[in-house]
């Protein structure tokens, strides 16, 4: 049985107890696991940080939505009023009103 055996480390040296070999093996496995987890986290972080989209890419993405004139918007009193003069504000739907603001969170 592996746990009760003592293995020779090298010729002429004392036997290395199996429990010590098991502890060293467990330590090596733990270190390899931590290293692999750190590499995976670094990979996720590097793929998460994308380069900012160019102006053309942003325009292409936003072009899929219709543009409704903000002059058609009127506050109904039941919802928060929108400042139609806000820079970059664009209405894309009437019922319910849905707005986009370019570069709001960038």
Short mmCIF file of N, CA and C in Angstrom, two decimals:
data_model
loop_
_atom_site.label_atom_id
_atom_site.label_comp_id
_atom_site.label_asym_id
_atom_site.label_seq_id
_atom_site.Cartn_x
_atom_site.Cartn_y
_atom_site.Cartn_z
N UNK A 1 0.85 -1.18 0.00
CA UNK A 1 0.00 0.00 0.00
C UNK A 1 0.89 1.24 0.00
N UNK A 2 0.55 2.27 -0.80
CA UNK A 2 1.41 3.42 -1.04
C UNK A 2 1.68 4.22 0.23
N UNK A 3 0.67 4.43 1.07
CA UNK A 3 0.84 5.27 2.24
C UNK A 3 1.78 4.68 3.27
N UNK A 4 1.88 3.38 3.34
CA UNK A 4 2.72 2.76 4.36
C UNK A 4 4.12 2.49 3.85
N UNK A 5 4.39 2.72 2.58
CA UNK A 5 5.70 2.42 2.02
C UNK A 5 6.64 3.59 2.23
N UNK A 6 7.91 3.30 2.31
CA UNK A 6 8.94 4.31 2.29
C UNK A 6 9.73 4.11 1.02
N UNK A 7 10.00 5.19 0.33
CA UNK A 7 10.71 5.11 -0.93
C UNK A 7 12.11 5.66 -0.75
N UNK A 8 13.02 5.14 -1.50
CA UNK A 8 14.38 5.63 -1.46
C UNK A 8 14.47 6.91 -2.27
N UNK A 9 15.01 7.99 -1.71
CA UNK A 9 15.18 9.24 -2.43
C UNK A 9 16.29 9.10 -3.43
N UNK A 10 17.39 8.51 -3.04
CA UNK A 10 18.49 8.20 -3.94
C UNK A 10 19.33 7.13 -3.28
N UNK A 11 20.23 6.53 -4.02
CA UNK A 11 21.04 5.46 -3.45
C UNK A 11 21.92 5.99 -2.35
N UNK A 12 22.00 5.27 -1.28
CA UNK A 12 22.86 5.64 -0.17
C UNK A 12 22.23 6.64 0.78
N UNK A 13 21.05 7.16 0.52
CA UNK A 13 20.42 8.10 1.45
C UNK A 13 19.32 7.40 2.22
N UNK A 14 18.85 8.06 3.25
CA UNK A 14 17.80 7.49 4.09
C UNK A 14 16.48 7.45 3.33
N UNK A 15 15.61 6.57 3.74
CA UNK A 15 14.30 6.44 3.10
C UNK A 15 13.46 7.67 3.39
N UNK A 16 12.67 8.12 2.40
CA UNK A 16 11.76 9.25 2.58
C UNK A 16 10.39 8.68 2.94
N UNK A 17 9.85 9.10 4.08
CA UNK A 17 8.55 8.54 4.48
C UNK A 17 7.46 8.89 3.47
N UNK A 18 6.54 7.98 3.32
CA UNK A 18 5.45 8.16 2.36
C UNK A 18 4.60 9.39 2.71
N UNK A 19 4.40 9.65 4.01
CA UNK A 19 3.58 10.79 4.41
C UNK A 19 4.20 12.10 3.95
N UNK A 20 5.56 12.17 3.96
CA UNK A 20 6.23 13.38 3.51
C UNK A 20 6.09 13.55 2.00
N UNK A 21 6.19 12.42 1.27
CA UNK A 21 5.99 12.48 -0.17
C UNK A 21 4.57 12.91 -0.50
N UNK A 22 3.60 12.39 0.25
CA UNK A 22 2.21 12.77 0.03
C UNK A 22 1.99 14.26 0.31
N UNK A 23 2.60 14.78 1.37
CA UNK A 23 2.46 16.20 1.72
C UNK A 23 3.08 17.07 0.62
N UNK A 24 4.26 16.67 0.14
CA UNK A 24 4.92 17.42 -0.92
C UNK A 24 4.10 17.38 -2.21
N UNK A 25 3.52 16.23 -2.49
CA UNK A 25 2.69 16.08 -3.69
C UNK A 25 1.43 16.96 -3.57
N UNK A 26 0.80 16.96 -2.41
CA UNK A 26 -0.39 17.78 -2.19
C UNK A 26 -0.05 19.26 -2.30
N UNK A 27 1.13 19.65 -1.77
CA UNK A 27 1.55 21.04 -1.87
C UNK A 27 1.78 21.44 -3.32
N UNK A 28 2.40 20.57 -4.10
CA UNK A 28 2.65 20.85 -5.51
C UNK A 28 1.34 20.96 -6.28
N UNK A 29 0.38 20.11 -5.97
CA UNK A 29 -0.93 20.17 -6.63
C UNK A 29 -1.62 21.48 -6.29
N UNK A 30 -1.57 21.89 -5.03
CA UNK A 30 -2.19 23.15 -4.61
C UNK A 30 -1.56 24.35 -5.29
N UNK A 31 -0.23 24.36 -5.38
CA UNK A 31 0.46 25.47 -6.05
C UNK A 31 0.12 25.52 -7.54
N UNK A 32 0.06 24.36 -8.18
CA UNK A 32 -0.30 24.31 -9.60
C UNK A 32 -1.73 24.79 -9.81
N UNK A 33 -2.62 24.42 -8.90
CA UNK A 33 -4.02 24.84 -9.00
C UNK A 33 -4.14 26.36 -8.83
N UNK A 34 -3.42 26.93 -7.86
CA UNK A 34 -3.45 28.38 -7.66
C UNK A 34 -2.87 29.12 -8.86
N UNK A 35 -1.79 28.57 -9.42
CA UNK A 35 -1.17 29.20 -10.59
C UNK A 35 -2.14 29.18 -11.78
N UNK A 36 -2.80 28.03 -11.97
CA UNK A 36 -3.76 27.91 -13.08
C UNK A 36 -4.94 28.88 -12.88
N UNK A 37 -5.42 29.01 -11.65
CA UNK A 37 -6.53 29.92 -11.37
C UNK A 37 -6.11 31.37 -11.61
N UNK A 38 -4.88 31.72 -11.22
CA UNK A 38 -4.40 33.09 -11.43
C UNK A 38 -4.26 33.38 -12.92
N UNK A 39 -3.76 32.42 -13.69
CA UNK A 39 -3.64 32.60 -15.14
C UNK A 39 -5.00 32.75 -15.79
N UNK A 40 -5.99 31.95 -15.34
CA UNK A 40 -7.34 32.03 -15.90
C UNK A 40 -7.97 33.39 -15.57
N UNK A 41 -7.74 33.88 -14.34
CA UNK A 41 -8.28 35.19 -13.96
C UNK A 41 -7.64 36.30 -14.79
N UNK A 42 -6.34 36.19 -15.02
CA UNK A 42 -5.65 37.19 -15.85
C UNK A 42 -6.18 37.16 -17.28
N UNK A 43 -6.45 35.97 -17.79
CA UNK A 43 -6.98 35.83 -19.16
C UNK A 43 -8.37 36.45 -19.25
N UNK A 44 -9.22 36.18 -18.25
CA UNK A 44 -10.57 36.77 -18.24
C UNK A 44 -10.49 38.28 -18.18
N UNK A 45 -9.59 38.80 -17.37
CA UNK A 45 -9.43 40.25 -17.22
C UNK A 45 -8.96 40.88 -18.53
N UNK A 46 -8.04 40.22 -19.21
CA UNK A 46 -7.53 40.79 -20.46
C UNK A 46 -8.57 40.76 -21.57
N UNK A 47 -9.42 39.75 -21.59
CA UNK A 47 -10.47 39.69 -22.61
C UNK A 47 -11.63 40.61 -22.27
N UNK A 48 -11.80 40.90 -20.99
CA UNK A 48 -12.89 41.78 -20.56
C UNK A 48 -12.63 43.22 -20.95
N UNK A 49 -11.38 43.62 -20.92
CA UNK A 49 -11.02 44.99 -21.27
C UNK A 49 -10.84 45.10 -22.77
N UNK A 50 -11.86 45.54 -23.41
CA UNK A 50 -11.81 45.71 -24.86
C UNK A 50 -11.43 47.15 -25.17
N UNK A 51 -10.85 47.31 -26.33
CA UNK A 51 -10.51 48.66 -26.78
C UNK A 51 -11.80 49.42 -27.03
N UNK A 52 -11.81 50.71 -26.76
CA UNK A 52 -13.03 51.48 -27.00
C UNK A 52 -13.43 51.44 -28.47
N UNK A 53 -14.70 51.37 -28.70
CA UNK A 53 -15.21 51.33 -30.07
C UNK A 53 -14.95 52.65 -30.77
N UNK A 54 -14.65 52.56 -32.03
CA UNK A 54 -14.43 53.78 -32.79
C UNK A 54 -15.77 54.48 -33.03
N UNK A 55 -15.70 55.71 -33.43
CA UNK A 55 -16.93 56.50 -33.67
C UNK A 55 -17.77 55.83 -34.76
N UNK A 56 -17.12 55.29 -35.79
CA UNK A 56 -17.87 54.62 -36.86
C UNK A 56 -18.57 53.37 -36.36
N UNK A 57 -17.89 52.61 -35.48
CA UNK A 57 -18.51 51.41 -34.92
C UNK A 57 -19.72 51.78 -34.06
N UNK A 58 -19.59 52.84 -33.28
CA UNK A 58 -20.72 53.28 -32.45
C UNK A 58 -21.90 53.71 -33.31
N UNK A 59 -21.60 54.48 -34.36
CA UNK A 59 -22.67 54.93 -35.25
C UNK A 59 -23.34 53.76 -35.95
N UNK A 60 -22.56 52.77 -36.35
CA UNK A 60 -23.13 51.58 -37.00
C UNK A 60 -24.04 50.83 -36.04
N UNK A 61 -23.62 50.73 -34.79
CA UNK A 61 -24.44 50.04 -33.78
C UNK A 61 -25.74 50.78 -33.53
N UNK A 62 -25.67 52.10 -33.41
CA UNK A 62 -26.86 52.90 -33.11
C UNK A 62 -27.77 53.06 -34.32
N UNK A 63 -27.25 52.84 -35.52
CA UNK A 63 -28.07 53.02 -36.72
C UNK A 63 -29.18 51.98 -36.84
N UNK A 64 -29.09 50.91 -36.07
CA UNK A 64 -30.14 49.88 -36.12
C UNK A 64 -31.44 50.34 -35.45
N UNK A 65 -31.37 51.42 -34.67
CA UNK A 65 -32.55 51.93 -33.98
C UNK A 65 -33.16 53.10 -34.75
N UNK A 66 -34.49 53.22 -34.73
CA UNK A 66 -35.10 54.38 -35.39
C UNK A 66 -34.82 55.65 -34.60
N UNK A 67 -34.94 56.76 -35.24
CA UNK A 67 -34.76 58.04 -34.57
C UNK A 67 -36.08 58.80 -34.62
N UNK A 68 -36.69 58.99 -33.47
CA UNK A 68 -37.98 59.66 -33.37
C UNK A 68 -37.72 61.10 -32.93
N UNK A 69 -38.33 62.06 -33.58
CA UNK A 69 -38.09 63.46 -33.20
C UNK A 69 -38.47 63.70 -31.73
N UNK A 70 -37.59 64.37 -31.02
CA UNK A 70 -37.86 64.66 -29.61
C UNK A 70 -38.98 65.68 -29.45
N UNK A 71 -39.35 66.37 -30.50
CA UNK A 71 -40.46 67.32 -30.43
C UNK A 71 -41.78 66.59 -30.17
N UNK A 72 -41.85 65.28 -30.44
CA UNK A 72 -43.06 64.50 -30.19
C UNK A 72 -43.21 64.10 -28.73
N UNK A 73 -42.14 64.23 -27.95
CA UNK A 73 -42.17 63.83 -26.54
C UNK A 73 -42.83 64.91 -25.70
N UNK A 74 -43.75 64.48 -24.83
CA UNK A 74 -44.36 65.36 -23.84
C UNK A 74 -44.49 64.59 -22.54
N UNK A 75 -44.09 65.19 -21.45
CA UNK A 75 -44.18 64.54 -20.15
C UNK A 75 -45.65 64.30 -19.81
N UNK A 76 -45.97 63.11 -19.32
CA UNK A 76 -47.37 62.79 -19.01
C UNK A 76 -47.71 62.94 -17.53
N UNK A 77 -46.73 63.26 -16.70
CA UNK A 77 -46.99 63.44 -15.28
C UNK A 77 -46.95 62.15 -14.48
N UNK A 78 -47.07 61.01 -15.14
CA UNK A 78 -47.02 59.72 -14.44
C UNK A 78 -45.59 59.18 -14.34
N UNK A 79 -44.71 59.70 -15.17
CA UNK A 79 -43.32 59.23 -15.21
C UNK A 79 -42.38 60.40 -15.04
N UNK A 80 -41.13 60.10 -14.76
CA UNK A 80 -40.15 61.18 -14.63
C UNK A 80 -40.01 61.88 -15.97
N UNK A 81 -39.91 63.18 -15.91
CA UNK A 81 -39.75 63.97 -17.14
C UNK A 81 -38.32 63.84 -17.66
N UNK A 82 -38.18 63.87 -18.96
CA UNK A 82 -36.88 63.80 -19.62
C UNK A 82 -36.53 65.18 -20.14
N UNK A 83 -35.28 65.56 -19.94
CA UNK A 83 -34.80 66.83 -20.49
C UNK A 83 -34.49 66.60 -21.97
N UNK A 84 -35.37 67.01 -22.83
CA UNK A 84 -35.21 66.78 -24.27
C UNK A 84 -34.04 67.56 -24.85
N UNK A 85 -33.50 68.51 -24.10
CA UNK A 85 -32.36 69.31 -24.57
C UNK A 85 -31.02 68.68 -24.18
N UNK A 86 -31.05 67.53 -23.49
CA UNK A 86 -29.81 66.90 -23.05
C UNK A 86 -28.96 66.49 -24.25
N UNK A 87 -27.67 66.82 -24.26
CA UNK A 87 -26.82 66.50 -25.42
C UNK A 87 -26.72 64.99 -25.66
N UNK A 88 -26.92 64.58 -26.88
CA UNK A 88 -26.81 63.18 -27.25
C UNK A 88 -28.06 62.35 -27.03
N UNK A 89 -29.13 62.97 -26.50
CA UNK A 89 -30.38 62.25 -26.24
C UNK A 89 -31.08 61.94 -27.55
N UNK A 90 -31.58 60.71 -27.65
CA UNK A 90 -32.25 60.27 -28.87
C UNK A 90 -33.40 59.34 -28.49
N UNK A 91 -34.58 59.60 -29.00
CA UNK A 91 -35.74 58.72 -28.75
C UNK A 91 -35.73 57.61 -29.79
N UNK A 92 -35.95 56.36 -29.33
CA UNK A 92 -35.99 55.24 -30.27
C UNK A 92 -37.32 54.50 -30.25
N UNK A 93 -38.22 54.86 -29.31
CA UNK A 93 -39.52 54.20 -29.23
C UNK A 93 -40.49 55.14 -28.54
N UNK A 94 -41.77 55.09 -28.96
CA UNK A 94 -42.78 56.01 -28.42
C UNK A 94 -43.61 55.43 -27.28
N UNK A 95 -44.03 54.21 -27.37
CA UNK A 95 -44.95 53.67 -26.37
C UNK A 95 -44.44 52.33 -25.85
N UNK A 96 -43.71 52.28 -24.81
CA UNK A 96 -43.27 53.37 -23.93
C UNK A 96 -42.10 54.13 -24.55
N UNK A 97 -41.86 55.32 -24.03
CA UNK A 97 -40.74 56.11 -24.52
C UNK A 97 -39.45 55.45 -24.07
N UNK A 98 -38.58 55.22 -25.05
CA UNK A 98 -37.25 54.67 -24.77
C UNK A 98 -36.25 55.61 -25.40
N UNK A 99 -35.25 55.97 -24.60
CA UNK A 99 -34.24 56.94 -25.05
C UNK A 99 -32.85 56.32 -25.02
N UNK A 100 -32.01 56.78 -25.91
CA UNK A 100 -30.58 56.46 -25.89
C UNK A 100 -29.83 57.77 -25.68
N UNK A 101 -28.73 57.68 -24.95
CA UNK A 101 -27.84 58.82 -24.80
C UNK A 101 -26.46 58.35 -25.23
N UNK A 102 -25.96 58.91 -26.32
CA UNK A 102 -24.66 58.47 -26.81
C UNK A 102 -23.56 58.85 -25.81
N UNK A 103 -22.65 57.93 -25.60
CA UNK A 103 -21.48 58.09 -24.71
C UNK A 103 -21.85 58.44 -23.28
N UNK A 104 -23.00 58.00 -22.81
CA UNK A 104 -23.42 58.31 -21.45
C UNK A 104 -22.48 57.65 -20.43
N UNK A 105 -22.14 56.39 -20.63
CA UNK A 105 -21.35 55.66 -19.65
C UNK A 105 -19.94 55.37 -20.12
N UNK A 106 -19.45 56.11 -21.07
CA UNK A 106 -18.08 55.85 -21.53
C UNK A 106 -17.17 56.99 -21.18
#
